[in-house]
Coordinates of C-alpha atoms in Angstrom, one line a residue:
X1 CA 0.0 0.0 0.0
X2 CA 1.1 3.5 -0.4
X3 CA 0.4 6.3 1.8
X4 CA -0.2 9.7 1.0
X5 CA -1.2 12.9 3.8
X6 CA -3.4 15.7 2.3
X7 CA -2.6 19.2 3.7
X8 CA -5.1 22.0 3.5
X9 CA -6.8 24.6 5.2
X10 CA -10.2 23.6 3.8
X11 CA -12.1 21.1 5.7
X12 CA -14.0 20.6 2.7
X13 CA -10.9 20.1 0.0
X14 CA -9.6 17.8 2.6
X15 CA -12.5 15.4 2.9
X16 CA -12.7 15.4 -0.7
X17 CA -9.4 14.1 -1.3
X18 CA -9.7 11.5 1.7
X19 CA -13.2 9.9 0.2
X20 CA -11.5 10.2 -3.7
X21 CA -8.3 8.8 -3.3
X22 CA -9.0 5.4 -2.5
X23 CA -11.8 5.4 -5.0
X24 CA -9.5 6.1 -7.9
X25 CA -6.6 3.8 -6.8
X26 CA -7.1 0.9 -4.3
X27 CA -3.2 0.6 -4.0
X28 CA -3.4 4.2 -2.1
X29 CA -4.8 4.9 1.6
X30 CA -4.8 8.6 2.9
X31 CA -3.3 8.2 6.7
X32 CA -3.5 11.8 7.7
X33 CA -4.8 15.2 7.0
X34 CA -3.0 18.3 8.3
X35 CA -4.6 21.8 8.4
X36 CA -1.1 24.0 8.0
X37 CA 2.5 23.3 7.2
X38 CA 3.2 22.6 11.0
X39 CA 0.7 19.9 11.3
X40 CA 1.9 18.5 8.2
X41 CA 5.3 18.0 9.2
X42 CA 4.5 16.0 12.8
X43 CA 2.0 14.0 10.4
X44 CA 5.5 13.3 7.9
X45 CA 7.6 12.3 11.1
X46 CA 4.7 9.9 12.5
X47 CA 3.5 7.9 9.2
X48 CA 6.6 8.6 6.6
X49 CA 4.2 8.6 3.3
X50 CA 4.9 7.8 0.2
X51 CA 3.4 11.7 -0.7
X52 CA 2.2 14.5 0.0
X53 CA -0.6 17.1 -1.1
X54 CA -0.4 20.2 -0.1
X55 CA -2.1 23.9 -0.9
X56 CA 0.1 27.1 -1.4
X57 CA -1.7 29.4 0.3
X58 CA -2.7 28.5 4.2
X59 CA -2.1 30.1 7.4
X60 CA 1.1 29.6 9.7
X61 CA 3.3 27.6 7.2
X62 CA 2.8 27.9 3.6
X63 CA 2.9 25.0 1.2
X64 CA 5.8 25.9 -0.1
X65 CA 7.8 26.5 3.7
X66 CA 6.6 23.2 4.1
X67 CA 8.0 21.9 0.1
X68 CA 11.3 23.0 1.7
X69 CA 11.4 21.4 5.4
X70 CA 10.0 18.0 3.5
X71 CA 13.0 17.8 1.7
X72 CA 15.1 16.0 4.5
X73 CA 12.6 13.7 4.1
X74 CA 11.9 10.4 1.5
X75 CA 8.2 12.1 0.2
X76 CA 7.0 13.0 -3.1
X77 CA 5.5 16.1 -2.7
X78 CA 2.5 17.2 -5.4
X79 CA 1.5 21.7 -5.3
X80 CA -2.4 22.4 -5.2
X81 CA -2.8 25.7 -7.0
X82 CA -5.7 28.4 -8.0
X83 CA -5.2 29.5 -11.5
X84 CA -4.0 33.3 -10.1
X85 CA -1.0 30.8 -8.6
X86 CA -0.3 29.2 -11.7
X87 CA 3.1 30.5 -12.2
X88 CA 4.3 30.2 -8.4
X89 CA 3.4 26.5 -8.9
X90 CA 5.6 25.7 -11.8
X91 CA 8.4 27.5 -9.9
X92 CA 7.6 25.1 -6.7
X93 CA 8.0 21.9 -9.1
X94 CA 11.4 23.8 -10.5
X95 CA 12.3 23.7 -7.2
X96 CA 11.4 20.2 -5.4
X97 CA 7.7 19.2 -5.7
X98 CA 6.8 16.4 -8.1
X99 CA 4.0 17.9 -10.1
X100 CA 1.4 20.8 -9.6
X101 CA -2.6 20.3 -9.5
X102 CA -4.8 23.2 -10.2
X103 CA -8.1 24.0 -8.3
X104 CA -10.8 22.8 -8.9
X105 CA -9.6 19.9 -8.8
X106 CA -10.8 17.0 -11.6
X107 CA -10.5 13.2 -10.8
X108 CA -8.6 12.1 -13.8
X109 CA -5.3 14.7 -13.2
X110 CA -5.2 13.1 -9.5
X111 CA -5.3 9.7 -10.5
X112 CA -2.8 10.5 -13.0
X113 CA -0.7 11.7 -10.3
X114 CA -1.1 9.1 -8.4
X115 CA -0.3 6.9 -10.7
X116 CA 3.2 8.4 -11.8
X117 CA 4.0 8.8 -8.2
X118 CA 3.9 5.2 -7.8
X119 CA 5.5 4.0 -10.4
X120 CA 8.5 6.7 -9.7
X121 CA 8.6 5.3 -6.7
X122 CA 8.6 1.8 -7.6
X123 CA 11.6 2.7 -10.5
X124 CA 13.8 4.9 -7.7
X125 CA 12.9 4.8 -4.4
X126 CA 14.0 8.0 -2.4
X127 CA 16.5 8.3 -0.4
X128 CA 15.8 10.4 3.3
X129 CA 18.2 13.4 2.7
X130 CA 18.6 14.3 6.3
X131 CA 21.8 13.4 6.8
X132 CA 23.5 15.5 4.2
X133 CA 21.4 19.0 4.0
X134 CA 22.5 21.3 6.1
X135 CA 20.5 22.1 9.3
X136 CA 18.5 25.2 9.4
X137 CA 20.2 28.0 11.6
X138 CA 18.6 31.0 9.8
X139 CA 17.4 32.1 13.5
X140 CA 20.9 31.8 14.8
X141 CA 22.3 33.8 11.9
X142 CA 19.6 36.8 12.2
X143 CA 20.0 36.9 15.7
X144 CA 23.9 37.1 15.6
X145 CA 24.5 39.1 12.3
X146 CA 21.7 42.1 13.4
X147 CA 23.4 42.2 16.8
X148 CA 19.8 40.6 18.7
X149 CA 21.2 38.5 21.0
X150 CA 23.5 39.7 24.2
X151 CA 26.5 37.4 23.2
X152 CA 28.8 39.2 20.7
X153 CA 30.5 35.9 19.6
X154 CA 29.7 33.4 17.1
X155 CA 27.4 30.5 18.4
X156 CA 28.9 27.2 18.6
X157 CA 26.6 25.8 16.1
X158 CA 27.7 27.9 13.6
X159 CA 31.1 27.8 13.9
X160 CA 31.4 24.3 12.1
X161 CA 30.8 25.9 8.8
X162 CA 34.1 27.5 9.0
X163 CA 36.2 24.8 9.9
X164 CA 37.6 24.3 6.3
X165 CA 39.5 27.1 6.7
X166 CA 37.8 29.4 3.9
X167 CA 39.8 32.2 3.1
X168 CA 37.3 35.1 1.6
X169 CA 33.5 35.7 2.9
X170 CA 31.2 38.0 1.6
X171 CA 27.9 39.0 2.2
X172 CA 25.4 39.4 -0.4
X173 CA 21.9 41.3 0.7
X174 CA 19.4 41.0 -2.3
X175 CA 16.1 42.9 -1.8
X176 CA 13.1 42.3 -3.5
X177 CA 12.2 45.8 -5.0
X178 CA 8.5 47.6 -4.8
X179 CA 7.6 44.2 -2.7
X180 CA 4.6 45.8 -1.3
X181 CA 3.3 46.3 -4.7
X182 CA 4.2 42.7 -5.8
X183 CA 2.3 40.8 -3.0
X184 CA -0.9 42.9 -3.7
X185 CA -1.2 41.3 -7.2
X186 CA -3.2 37.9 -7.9
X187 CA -0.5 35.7 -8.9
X188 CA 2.3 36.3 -5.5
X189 CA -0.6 37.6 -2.8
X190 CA 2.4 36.4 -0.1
X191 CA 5.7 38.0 1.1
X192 CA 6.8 34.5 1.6
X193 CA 6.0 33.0 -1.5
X194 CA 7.9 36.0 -3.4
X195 CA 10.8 35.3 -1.1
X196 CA 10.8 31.5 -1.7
X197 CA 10.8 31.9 -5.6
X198 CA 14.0 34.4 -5.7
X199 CA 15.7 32.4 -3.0
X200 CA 15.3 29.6 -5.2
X201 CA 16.0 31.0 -8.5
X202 CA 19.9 32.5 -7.0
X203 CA 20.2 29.4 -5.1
X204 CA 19.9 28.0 -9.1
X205 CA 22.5 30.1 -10.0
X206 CA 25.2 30.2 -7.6
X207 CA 24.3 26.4 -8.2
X208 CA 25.4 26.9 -12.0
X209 CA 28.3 29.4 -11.1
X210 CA 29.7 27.2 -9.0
X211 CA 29.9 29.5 -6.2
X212 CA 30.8 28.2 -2.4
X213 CA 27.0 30.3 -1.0
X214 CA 25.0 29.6 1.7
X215 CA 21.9 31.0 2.7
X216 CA 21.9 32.5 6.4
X217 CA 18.8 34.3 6.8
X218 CA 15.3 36.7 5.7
X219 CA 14.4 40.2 6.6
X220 CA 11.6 41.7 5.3
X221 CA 11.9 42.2 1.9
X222 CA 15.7 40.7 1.9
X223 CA 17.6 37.8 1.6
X224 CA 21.4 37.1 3.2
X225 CA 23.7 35.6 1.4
X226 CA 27.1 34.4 2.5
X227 CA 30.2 33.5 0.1
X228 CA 33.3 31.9 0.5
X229 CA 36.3 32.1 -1.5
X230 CA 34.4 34.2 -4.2
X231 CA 36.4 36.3 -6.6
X232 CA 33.7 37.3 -9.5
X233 CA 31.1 38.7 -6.6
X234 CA 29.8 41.7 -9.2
X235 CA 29.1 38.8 -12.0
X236 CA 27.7 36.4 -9.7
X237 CA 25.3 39.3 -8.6
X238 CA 24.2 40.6 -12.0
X239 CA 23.3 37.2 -12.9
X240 CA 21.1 36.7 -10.0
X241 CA 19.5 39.7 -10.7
X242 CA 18.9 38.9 -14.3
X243 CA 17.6 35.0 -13.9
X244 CA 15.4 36.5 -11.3
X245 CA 14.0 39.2 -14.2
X246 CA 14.0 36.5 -16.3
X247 CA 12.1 33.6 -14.7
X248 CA 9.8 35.5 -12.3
X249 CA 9.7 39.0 -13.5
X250 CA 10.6 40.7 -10.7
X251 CA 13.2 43.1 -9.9
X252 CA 16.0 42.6 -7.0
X253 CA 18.7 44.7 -6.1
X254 CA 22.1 43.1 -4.5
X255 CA 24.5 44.8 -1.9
X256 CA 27.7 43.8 -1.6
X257 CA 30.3 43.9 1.3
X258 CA 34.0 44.4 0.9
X259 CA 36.1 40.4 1.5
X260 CA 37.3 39.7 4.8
X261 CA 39.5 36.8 6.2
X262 CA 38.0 36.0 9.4
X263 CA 34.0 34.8 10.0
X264 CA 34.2 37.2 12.9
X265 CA 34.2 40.3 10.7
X266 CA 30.3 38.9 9.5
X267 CA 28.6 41.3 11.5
X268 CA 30.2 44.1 9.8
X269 CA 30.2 42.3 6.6
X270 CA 26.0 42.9 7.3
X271 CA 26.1 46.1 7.7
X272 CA 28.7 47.4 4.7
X273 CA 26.4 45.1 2.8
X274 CA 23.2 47.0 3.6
X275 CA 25.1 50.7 3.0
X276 CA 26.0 49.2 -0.3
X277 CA 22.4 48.5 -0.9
X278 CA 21.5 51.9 -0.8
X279 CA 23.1 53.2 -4.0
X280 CA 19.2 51.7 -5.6
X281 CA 18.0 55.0 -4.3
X282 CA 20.8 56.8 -6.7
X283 CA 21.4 53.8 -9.8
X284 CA 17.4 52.5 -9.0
X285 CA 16.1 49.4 -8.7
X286 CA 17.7 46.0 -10.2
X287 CA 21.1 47.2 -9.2
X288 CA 24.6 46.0 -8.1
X289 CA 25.9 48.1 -5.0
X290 CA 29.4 47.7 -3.7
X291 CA 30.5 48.4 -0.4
X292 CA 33.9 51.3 -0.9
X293 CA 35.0 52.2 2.0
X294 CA 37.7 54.4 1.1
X295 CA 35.5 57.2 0.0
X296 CA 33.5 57.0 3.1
X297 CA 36.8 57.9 5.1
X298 CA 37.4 60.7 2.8
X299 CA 34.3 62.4 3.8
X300 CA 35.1 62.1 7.3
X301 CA 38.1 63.7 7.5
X302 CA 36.9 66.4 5.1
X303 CA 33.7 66.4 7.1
X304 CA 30.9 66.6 5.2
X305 CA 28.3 69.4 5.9
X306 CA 25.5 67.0 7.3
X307 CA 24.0 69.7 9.2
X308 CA 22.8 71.8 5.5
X309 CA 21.8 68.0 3.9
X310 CA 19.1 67.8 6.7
X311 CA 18.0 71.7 6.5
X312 CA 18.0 70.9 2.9
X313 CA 15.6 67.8 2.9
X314 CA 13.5 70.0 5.4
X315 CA 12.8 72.6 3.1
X316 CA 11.9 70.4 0.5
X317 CA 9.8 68.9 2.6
X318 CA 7.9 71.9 3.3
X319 CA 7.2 72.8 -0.3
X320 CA 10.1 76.1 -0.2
X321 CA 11.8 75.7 -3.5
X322 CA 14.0 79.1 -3.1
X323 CA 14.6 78.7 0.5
X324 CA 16.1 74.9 -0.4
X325 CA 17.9 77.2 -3.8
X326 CA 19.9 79.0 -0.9
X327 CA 21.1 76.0 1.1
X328 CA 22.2 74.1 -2.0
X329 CA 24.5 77.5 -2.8
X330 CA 26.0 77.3 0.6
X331 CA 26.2 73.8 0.4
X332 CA 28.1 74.4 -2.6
X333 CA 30.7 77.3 -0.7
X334 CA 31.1 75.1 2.5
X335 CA 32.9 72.4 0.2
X336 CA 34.6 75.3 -1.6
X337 CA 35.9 76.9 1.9
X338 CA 37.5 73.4 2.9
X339 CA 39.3 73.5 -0.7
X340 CA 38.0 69.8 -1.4
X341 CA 39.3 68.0 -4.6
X342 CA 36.9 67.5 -7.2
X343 CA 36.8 64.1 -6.8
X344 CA 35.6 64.6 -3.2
X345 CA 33.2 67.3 -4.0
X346 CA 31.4 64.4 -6.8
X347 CA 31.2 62.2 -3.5
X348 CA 29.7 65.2 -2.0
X349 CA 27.6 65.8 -4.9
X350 CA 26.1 62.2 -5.2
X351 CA 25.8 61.6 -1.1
X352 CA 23.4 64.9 -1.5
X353 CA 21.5 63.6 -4.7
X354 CA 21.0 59.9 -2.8
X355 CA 19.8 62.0 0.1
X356 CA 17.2 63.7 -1.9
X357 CA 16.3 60.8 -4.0
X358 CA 16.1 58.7 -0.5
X359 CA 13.6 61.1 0.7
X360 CA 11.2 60.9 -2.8
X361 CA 11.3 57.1 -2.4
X362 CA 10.5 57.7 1.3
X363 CA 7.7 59.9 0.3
X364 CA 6.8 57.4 -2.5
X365 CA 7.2 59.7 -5.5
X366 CA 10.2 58.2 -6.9
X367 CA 8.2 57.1 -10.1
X368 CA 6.7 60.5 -10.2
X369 CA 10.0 62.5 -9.8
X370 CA 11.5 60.8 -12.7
X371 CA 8.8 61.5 -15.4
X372 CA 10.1 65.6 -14.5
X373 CA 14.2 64.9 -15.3
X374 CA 16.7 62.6 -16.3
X375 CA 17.7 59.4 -14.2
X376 CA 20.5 60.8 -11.3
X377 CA 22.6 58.4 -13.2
X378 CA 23.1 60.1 -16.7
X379 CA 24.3 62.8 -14.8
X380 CA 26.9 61.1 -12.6
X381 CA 27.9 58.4 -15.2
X382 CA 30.2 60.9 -16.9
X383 CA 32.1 64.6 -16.2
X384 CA 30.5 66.9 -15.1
X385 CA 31.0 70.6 -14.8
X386 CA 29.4 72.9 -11.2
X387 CA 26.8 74.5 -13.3
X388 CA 25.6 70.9 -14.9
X389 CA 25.3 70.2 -11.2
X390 CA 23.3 73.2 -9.7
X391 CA 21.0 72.6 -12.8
X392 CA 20.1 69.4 -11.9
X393 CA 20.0 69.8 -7.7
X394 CA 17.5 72.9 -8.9
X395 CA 15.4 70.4 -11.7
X396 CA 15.4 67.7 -8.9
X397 CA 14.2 69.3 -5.8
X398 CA 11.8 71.2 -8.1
X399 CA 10.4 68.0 -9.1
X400 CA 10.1 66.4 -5.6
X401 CA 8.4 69.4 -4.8
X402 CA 5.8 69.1 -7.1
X403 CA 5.1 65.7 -7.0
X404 CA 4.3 66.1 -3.2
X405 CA 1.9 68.6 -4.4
X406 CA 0.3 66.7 -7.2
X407 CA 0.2 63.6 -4.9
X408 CA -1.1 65.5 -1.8
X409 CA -3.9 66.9 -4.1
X410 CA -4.4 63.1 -5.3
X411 CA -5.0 61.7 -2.0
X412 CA -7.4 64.9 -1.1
X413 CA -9.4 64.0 -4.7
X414 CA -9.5 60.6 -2.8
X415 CA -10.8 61.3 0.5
X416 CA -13.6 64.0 -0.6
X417 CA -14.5 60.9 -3.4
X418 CA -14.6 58.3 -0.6
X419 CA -16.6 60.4 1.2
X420 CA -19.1 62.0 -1.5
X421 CA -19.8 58.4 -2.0
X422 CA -20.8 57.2 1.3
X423 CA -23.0 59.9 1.4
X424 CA -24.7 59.4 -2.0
X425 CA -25.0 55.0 -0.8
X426 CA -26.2 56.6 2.7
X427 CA -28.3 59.3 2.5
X428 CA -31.8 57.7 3.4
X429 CA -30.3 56.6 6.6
X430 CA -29.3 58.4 9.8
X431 CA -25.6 59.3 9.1
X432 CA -23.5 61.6 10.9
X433 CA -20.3 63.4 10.4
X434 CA -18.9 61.1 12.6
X435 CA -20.1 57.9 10.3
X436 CA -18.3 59.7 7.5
X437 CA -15.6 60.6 8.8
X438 CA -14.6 57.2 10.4
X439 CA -15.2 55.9 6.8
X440 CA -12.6 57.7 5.1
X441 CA -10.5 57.5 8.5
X442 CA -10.2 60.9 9.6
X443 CA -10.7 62.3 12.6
X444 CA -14.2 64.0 13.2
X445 CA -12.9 67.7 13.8
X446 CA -10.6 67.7 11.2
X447 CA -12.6 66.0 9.0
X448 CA -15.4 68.6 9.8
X449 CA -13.0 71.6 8.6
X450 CA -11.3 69.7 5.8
X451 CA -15.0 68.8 3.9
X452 CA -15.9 72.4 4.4
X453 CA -12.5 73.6 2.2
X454 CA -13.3 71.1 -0.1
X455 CA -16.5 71.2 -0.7
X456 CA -17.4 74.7 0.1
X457 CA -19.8 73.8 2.5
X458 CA -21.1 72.4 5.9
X459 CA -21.3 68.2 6.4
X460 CA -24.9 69.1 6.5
X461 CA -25.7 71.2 3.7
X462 CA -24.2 68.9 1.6
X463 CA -26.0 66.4 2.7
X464 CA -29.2 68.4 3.1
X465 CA -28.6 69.1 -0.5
X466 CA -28.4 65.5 -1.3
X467 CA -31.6 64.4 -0.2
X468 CA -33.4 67.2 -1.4
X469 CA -32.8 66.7 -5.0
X470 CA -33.4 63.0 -4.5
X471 CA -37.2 64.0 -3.5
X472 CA -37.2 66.3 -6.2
X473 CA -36.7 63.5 -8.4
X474 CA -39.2 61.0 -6.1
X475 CA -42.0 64.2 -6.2
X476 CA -42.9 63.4 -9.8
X477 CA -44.0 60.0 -9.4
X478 CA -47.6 60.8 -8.6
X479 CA -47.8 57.6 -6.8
X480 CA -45.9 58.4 -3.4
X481 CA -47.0 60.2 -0.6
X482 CA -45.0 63.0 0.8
X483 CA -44.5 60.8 4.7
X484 CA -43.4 58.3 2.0
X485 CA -40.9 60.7 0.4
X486 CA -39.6 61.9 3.4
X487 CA -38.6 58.7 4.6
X488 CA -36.9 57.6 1.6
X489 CA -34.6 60.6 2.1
X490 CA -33.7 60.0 5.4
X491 CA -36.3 62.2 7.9
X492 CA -38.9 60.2 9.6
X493 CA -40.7 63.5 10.6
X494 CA -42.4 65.0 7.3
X495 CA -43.1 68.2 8.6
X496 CA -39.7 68.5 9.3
X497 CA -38.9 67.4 6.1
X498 CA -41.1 69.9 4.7
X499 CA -39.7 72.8 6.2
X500 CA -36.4 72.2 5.3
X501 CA -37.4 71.6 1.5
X502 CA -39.4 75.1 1.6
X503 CA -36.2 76.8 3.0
X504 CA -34.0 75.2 0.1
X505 CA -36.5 75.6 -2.8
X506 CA -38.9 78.4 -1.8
X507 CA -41.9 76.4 -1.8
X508 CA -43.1 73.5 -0.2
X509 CA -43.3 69.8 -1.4
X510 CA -46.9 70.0 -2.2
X511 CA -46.8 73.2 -4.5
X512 CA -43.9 71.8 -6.1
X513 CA -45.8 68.7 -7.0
X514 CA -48.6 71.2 -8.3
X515 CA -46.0 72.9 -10.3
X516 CA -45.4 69.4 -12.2
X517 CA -48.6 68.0 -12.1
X518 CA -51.0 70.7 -11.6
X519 CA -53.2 68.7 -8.5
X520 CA -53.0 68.7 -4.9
X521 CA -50.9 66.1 -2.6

């Protein structure tokens, strides 16, 4: 007999599966079902099946967290997918599940399955790869490398891995890029399941390349890399980046420390790797940052003026385009005044452009910024004279400035929509400012002034205004009474009602309804 466990978080998919499979093929007997990927596994370690079914998408462990734990273990393991998951499932059978099965499921593709299953298993029986992967330490790596735990020193369990006496490490931090954007879309939905994909893909590669990596860790949006004995660390990078483009469509950026000698430099490896991460904010995204820290130690000595970057980015901030002019020309005299070299005063020049071009991605109008100038980089890729330079600060902070603008006038559009329609769906009922204002999530008071600028008048005009030209338009079928009007625009009291009509229109409901159909109400 084989043995098969079905993992999923519907109750429903799961007893489906259970009654089916024996139906379709005697020679297979379902011997657990598992809600998550944690269930799963103690259901693996108890029965050791011949397979295992599993969704993508459930709470606590994901089917494919759970495709990678089950490979220290002698299982076939077959993806169920939704059609928006289609291409995340091919990637999952790239990377270690037997085959994919799309939802809805149909009879015929599981007993196909099952059927190649067991005669691959009958041809080449699995072998349990515990013994030889490597044991996951990715918690005793973060902790360690971010400085999280109290002991400075590397854990004992880790320090096997440099026994061999490697002579180079580097650390590679590759970020997914935009990856809030990416998980709202149908076919990734999951920071996980992005991260699992380009994990994957680069482990492919440095696979290919030959490259002595290991994964240590995730944060957030990035993945930590470590090599040893690396030499082509830029190629190695750019082709990560450009098999992840390729095969998933997504855009990563790499950082890159500087080599050291000895494993207990790693936690500064971390860090030079993250600064040299941030040149995407001045090359953009899908770009290879190297960590130089000869420059940096220019600047010091020099000392750059910090103190004008940050009443620089303030101004900017607050809309002043001259007032940020001025800094930018004192900016410009301080490095003049310390008689700085040219090639220190381009450091200067690109330290203040990442600065400003930090702050647009910080604000989110990156995209928006560039559609006003040239990329940063098609200035700094060649020679460059002072003017060139003023000319592009002034284009630059002219075009964060207005961005902020447009988009602050975007998100006000927004709100005023968000509210105008909750009003127009809500009018016949008893809604407040309060209601409204807890709809588009604004407080009450401010709110209360903010729909007045808007709009041009009170919360209550407007809506006043609202329901009177809905009766207007209920008035002409002859059919309704005016109580009846009334309460279809939201007042149970119809004299009330009434009053308030005659104060908008001049007349009251019933000689309006003469007006139109020359009879009394």
């Amino acid at each position: 007999m084989y043995k098969v466990i079905v993992v999923d978080d519907e109750p429903r998919v799961r007893r489906g599966l259970t009654s089916l499979i024996p139906k379709l093929d005697a020679e297979w007997s379902v011997v657990g079902e598992a809600r998550n990927g944690y269930e799963a596994l103690e259901a693996v370690k108890k029965e050791l099946p011949d397979l295992v079914i599993t969704d993508i998408r459930m709470p606590q462990m994901n089917g494919l967290d759970l495709l990678s734990h089950l490979k220290e273990y002698p299982v076939h393991v077959v993806i169920l997918s939704g059609y928006g998951y289609f291409e995340y499932a091919q990637t999952a059978v790239k990377y270690g599940a037997f085959d994919y099965l799309l939802k809805p499921l149909k009879p015929e593709d599981i007993e196909s399955v099952l059927g190649r299953v067991k005669k691959e298993r009958q041809l080449k029986p699995i072998d349990s790869r515990s013994s030889s992967g490597m044991p996951n330490y990715s918690k005793l790596w973060k902790d360690w490398l971010l400085g999280l735990q109290e002991e400075k020193e590397l854990p004992a369990q880790l320090s096997a891995m440099f026994a061999t006496g490697a002579a180079q490490f580097r650390i590679f931090v590759i970020e997914v890029d935009e990856i809030d954007e990416l998980i709202n879309e149908d076919q990734w939905g999951d920071r996980q399941l992005v991260l699992f994909a380009v994990r994957n893909i680069v482990q492919d590669v440095t696979d290919k390349m030959k490259a002595d990596a290991h994964f240590l860790f995730a944060n957030g949006a990035q993945l930590y890399l470590l090599t040893m004995n690396e030499t082509e660390s830029r190629q190695l990078a750019k082709r990560c980046i450009e098999e992840v483009k390729m095969w998933l469509r997504i855009s990563t950026s790499i950082g890159i420390s500087e080599a050291s000698d000895h494993y207990a430099a790693l936690p500064y490896l971390v860090q030079h790797a993250g600064v040299a991460l941030q040149n995407k904010c001045f090359y953009g995204c899908g770009t290879v940052g190297e960590y130089d820290e000869l420059k940096l130690e220019d600047i010091i000595e020099v000392g750059y003026p910090i103190e004008l970057e940050t009443e620089l980015m303030k101004e900017i901030r607050g809309g002043q385009l001259e007032r940020a002019a001025c800094i930018l020309q004192t900016f410009i005299e301080t490095a003049k005044q310390r008689n700085v070299s040219f090639r220190l005063f381009r450091r200067f020049c690109l330290q203040l452009v990442s600065s400003v071009i930090r702050l647009a991605y910080e604000l989110k109008i990156y995209e928006l910024v560039l559609t006003h100038l040239t990329r940063p980089i098609d200035l700094f890729d060649r020679s460059f004279t002072l003017e060139e330079y003023v000319d592009f600060m002034h284009s630059l902070m002219e075009a964060c400035i207005v961005s902020m603008e447009w988009k602050r006038t975007q998100k006000h559009n927004q709100t005023i929509e968000r509210a105008v329609d909750f009003i127009q769906g809500n009018y016949a009922k008893d809604i407040s400012l309060e209601d409204t204002a807890r709809h588009v999530h604004m407080n009450a008071s401010y709110f209360c002034s903010y729909f007045k600028m808007e709009t041009g008048c009170s919360f209550v005009e407007y809506v006043t205004s609202v329901r009177m030209e809905k009766a207007k338009t209920l008035m002409m079928d002859a059919q309704l009474r005016l109580y009846e009007i009334a309460q279809l625009v939201g007042y149970q009291e119809v004299k009330y009602f009434s009053r308030l009509f005659k104060k908008r229109m001049g007349v009251t409901p019933a000689e309006y309804r003469q007006f139109f159909f020359r009879k009394e109400d």
